Short mmCIF file of N, CA and C in Angstrom, two decimals:
data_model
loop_
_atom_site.label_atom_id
_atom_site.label_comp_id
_atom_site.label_asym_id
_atom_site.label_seq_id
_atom_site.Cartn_x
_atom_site.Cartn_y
_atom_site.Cartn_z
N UNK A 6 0.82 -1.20 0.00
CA UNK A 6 0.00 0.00 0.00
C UNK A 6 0.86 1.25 0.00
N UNK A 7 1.88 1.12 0.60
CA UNK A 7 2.44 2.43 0.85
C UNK A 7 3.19 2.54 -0.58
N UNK A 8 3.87 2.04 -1.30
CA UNK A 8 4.22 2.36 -2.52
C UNK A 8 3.34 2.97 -3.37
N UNK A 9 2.11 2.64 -4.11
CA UNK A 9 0.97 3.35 -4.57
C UNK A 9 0.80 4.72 -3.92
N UNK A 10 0.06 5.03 -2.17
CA UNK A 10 0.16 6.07 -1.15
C UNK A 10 1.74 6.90 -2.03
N UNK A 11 2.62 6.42 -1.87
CA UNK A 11 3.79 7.11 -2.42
C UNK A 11 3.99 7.93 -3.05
N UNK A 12 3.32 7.10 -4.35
CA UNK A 12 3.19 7.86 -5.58
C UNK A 12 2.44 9.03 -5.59
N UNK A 13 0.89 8.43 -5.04
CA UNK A 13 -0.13 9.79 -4.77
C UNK A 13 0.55 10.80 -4.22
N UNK A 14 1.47 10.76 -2.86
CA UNK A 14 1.96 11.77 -2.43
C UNK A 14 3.39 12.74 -3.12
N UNK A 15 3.99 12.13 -3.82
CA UNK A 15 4.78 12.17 -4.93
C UNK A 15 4.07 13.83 -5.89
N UNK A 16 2.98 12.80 -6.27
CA UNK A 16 1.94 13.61 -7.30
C UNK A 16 1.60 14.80 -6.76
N UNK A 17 1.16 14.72 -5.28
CA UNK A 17 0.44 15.59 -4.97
C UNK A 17 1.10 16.81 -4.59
N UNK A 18 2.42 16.45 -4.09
CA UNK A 18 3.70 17.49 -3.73
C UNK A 18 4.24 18.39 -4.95
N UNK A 19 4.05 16.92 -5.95
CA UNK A 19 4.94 18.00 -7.32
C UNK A 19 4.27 18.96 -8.12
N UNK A 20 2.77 18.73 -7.35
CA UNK A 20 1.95 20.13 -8.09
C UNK A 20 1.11 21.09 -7.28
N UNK A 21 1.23 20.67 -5.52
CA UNK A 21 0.99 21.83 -4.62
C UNK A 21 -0.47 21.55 -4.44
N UNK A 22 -0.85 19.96 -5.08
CA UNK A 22 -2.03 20.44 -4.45
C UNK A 22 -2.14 20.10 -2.83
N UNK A 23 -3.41 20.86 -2.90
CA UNK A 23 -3.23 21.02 -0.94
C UNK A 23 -4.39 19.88 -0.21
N UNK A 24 -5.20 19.50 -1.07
CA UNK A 24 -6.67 18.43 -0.70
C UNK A 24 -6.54 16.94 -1.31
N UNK A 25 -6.55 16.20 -0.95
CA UNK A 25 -6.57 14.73 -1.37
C UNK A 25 -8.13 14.38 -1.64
N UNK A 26 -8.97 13.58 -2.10
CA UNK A 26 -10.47 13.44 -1.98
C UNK A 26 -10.11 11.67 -2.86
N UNK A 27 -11.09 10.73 -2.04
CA UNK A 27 -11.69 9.39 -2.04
C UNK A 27 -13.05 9.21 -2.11
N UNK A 28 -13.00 8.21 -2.59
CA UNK A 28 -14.32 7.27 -2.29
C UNK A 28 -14.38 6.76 -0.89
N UNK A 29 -15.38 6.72 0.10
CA UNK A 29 -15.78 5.82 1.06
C UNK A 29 -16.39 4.91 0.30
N UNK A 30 -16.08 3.71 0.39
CA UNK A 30 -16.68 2.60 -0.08
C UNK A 30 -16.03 1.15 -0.31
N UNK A 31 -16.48 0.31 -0.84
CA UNK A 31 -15.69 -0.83 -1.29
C UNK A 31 -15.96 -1.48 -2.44
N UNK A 32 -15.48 -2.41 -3.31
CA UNK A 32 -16.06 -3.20 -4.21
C UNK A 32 -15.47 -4.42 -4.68
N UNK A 33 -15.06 -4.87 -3.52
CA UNK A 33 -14.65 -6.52 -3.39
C UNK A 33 -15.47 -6.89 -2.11
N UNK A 34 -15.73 -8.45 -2.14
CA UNK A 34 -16.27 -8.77 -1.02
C UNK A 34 -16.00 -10.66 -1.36
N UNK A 35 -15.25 -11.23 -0.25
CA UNK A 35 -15.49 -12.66 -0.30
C UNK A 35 -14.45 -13.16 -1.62
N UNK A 36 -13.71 -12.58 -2.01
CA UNK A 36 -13.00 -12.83 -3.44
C UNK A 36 -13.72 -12.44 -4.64
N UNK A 37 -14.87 -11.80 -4.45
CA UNK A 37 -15.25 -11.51 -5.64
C UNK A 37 -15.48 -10.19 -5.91
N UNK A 38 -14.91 -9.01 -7.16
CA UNK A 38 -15.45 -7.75 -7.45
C UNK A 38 -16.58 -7.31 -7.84
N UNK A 39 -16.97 -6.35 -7.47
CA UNK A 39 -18.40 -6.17 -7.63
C UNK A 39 -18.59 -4.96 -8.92
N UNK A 40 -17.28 -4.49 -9.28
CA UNK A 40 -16.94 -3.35 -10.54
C UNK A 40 -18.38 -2.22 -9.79
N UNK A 41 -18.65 -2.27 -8.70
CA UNK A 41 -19.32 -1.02 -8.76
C UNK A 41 -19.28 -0.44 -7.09
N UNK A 42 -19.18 0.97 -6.73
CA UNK A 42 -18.28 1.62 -5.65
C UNK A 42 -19.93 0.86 -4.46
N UNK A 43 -19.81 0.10 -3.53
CA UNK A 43 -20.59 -0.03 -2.86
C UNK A 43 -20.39 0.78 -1.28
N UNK A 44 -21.39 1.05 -0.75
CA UNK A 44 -21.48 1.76 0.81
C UNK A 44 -21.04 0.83 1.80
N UNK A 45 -20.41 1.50 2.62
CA UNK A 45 -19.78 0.31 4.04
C UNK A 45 -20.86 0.57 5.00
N UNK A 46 -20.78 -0.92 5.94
CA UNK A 46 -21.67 -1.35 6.22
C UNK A 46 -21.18 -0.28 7.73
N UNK A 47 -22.57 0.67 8.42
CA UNK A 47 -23.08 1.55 8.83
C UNK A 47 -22.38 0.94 10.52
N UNK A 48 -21.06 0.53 11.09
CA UNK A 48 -21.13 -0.51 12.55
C UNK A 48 -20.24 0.37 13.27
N UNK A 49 -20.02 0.56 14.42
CA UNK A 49 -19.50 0.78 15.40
C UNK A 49 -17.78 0.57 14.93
N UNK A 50 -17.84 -0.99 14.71
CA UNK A 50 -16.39 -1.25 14.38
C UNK A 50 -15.71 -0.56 13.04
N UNK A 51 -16.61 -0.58 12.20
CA UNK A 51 -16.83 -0.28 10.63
C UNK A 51 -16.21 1.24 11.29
N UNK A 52 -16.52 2.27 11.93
CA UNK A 52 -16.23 3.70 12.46
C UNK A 52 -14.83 3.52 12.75
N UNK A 53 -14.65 2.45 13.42
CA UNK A 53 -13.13 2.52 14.33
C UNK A 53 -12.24 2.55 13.49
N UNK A 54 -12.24 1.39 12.26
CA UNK A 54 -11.53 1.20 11.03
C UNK A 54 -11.27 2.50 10.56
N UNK A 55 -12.36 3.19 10.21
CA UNK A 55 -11.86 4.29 9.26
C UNK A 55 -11.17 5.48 10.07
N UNK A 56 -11.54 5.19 10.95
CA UNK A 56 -11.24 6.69 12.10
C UNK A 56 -9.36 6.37 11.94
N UNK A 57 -9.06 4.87 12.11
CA UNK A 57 -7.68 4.62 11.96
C UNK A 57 -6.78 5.09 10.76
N UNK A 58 -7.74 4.14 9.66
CA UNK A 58 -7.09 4.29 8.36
C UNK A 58 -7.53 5.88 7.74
N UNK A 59 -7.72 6.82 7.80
CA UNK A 59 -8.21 8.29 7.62
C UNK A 59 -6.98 8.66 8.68
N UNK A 60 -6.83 8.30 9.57
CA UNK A 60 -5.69 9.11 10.59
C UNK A 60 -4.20 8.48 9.81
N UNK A 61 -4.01 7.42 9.61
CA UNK A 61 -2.87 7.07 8.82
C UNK A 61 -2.82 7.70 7.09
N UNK A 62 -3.81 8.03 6.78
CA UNK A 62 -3.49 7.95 5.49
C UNK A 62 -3.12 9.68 5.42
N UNK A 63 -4.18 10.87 6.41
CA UNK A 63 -3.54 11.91 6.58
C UNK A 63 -2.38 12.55 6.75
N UNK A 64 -1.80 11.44 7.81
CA UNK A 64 -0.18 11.48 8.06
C UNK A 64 0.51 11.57 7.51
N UNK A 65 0.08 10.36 6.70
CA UNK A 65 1.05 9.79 5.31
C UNK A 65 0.74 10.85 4.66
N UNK A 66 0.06 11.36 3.57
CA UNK A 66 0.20 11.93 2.93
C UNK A 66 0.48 13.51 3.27
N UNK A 67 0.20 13.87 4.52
CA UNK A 67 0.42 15.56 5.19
C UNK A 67 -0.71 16.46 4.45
N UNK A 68 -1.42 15.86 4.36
CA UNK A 68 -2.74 16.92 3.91
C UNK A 68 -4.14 16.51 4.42
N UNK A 69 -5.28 17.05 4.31
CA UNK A 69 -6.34 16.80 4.93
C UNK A 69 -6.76 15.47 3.58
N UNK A 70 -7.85 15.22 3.70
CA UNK A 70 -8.48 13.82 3.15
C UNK A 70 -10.07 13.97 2.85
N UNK A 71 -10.26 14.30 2.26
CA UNK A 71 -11.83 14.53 1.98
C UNK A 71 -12.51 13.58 0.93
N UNK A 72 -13.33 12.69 2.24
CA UNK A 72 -14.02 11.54 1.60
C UNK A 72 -15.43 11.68 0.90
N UNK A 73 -15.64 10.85 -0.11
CA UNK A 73 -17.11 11.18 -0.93
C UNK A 73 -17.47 9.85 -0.29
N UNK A 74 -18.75 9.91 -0.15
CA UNK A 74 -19.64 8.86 0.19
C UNK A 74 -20.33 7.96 -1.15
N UNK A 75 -20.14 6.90 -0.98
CA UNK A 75 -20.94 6.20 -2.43
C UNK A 75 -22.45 6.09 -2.30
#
């Protein structure tokens, strides 16, 4: 992951931009792709996850993170 992350941050440095923006969502499940951006499932734990991975990925990249909802 962090090689890809890399690059983005790479990208994002060599042209100043200042906002990162994602999808919230997923589209694998069980080994299989679903080719279409689906909504995460609404849980307590489901919160904790992202609260983590949104705090790591900010870091990593040194900019804020502004997620779209599917």
């Amino acid at each position: 992951m962090n090689n890809v992350m890399g690059e983005i941050k790479d990208f994002l440095d060599r042209y100043d931009i200042k906002v990162y923006s994602e999808h919230l969502s997923f589209a694998s499940f069980d080994g299989s792709q679903s080719y279409e951006l689906l909504p995460l499932p609404m849980t307590h734990s489901m919160i904790e996850i992202l609260c983590e991975r949104i705090d790591f990925v900010q870091n990593y990249l040194q900019r804020e993170l502004i997620l779209e909802n599917a």
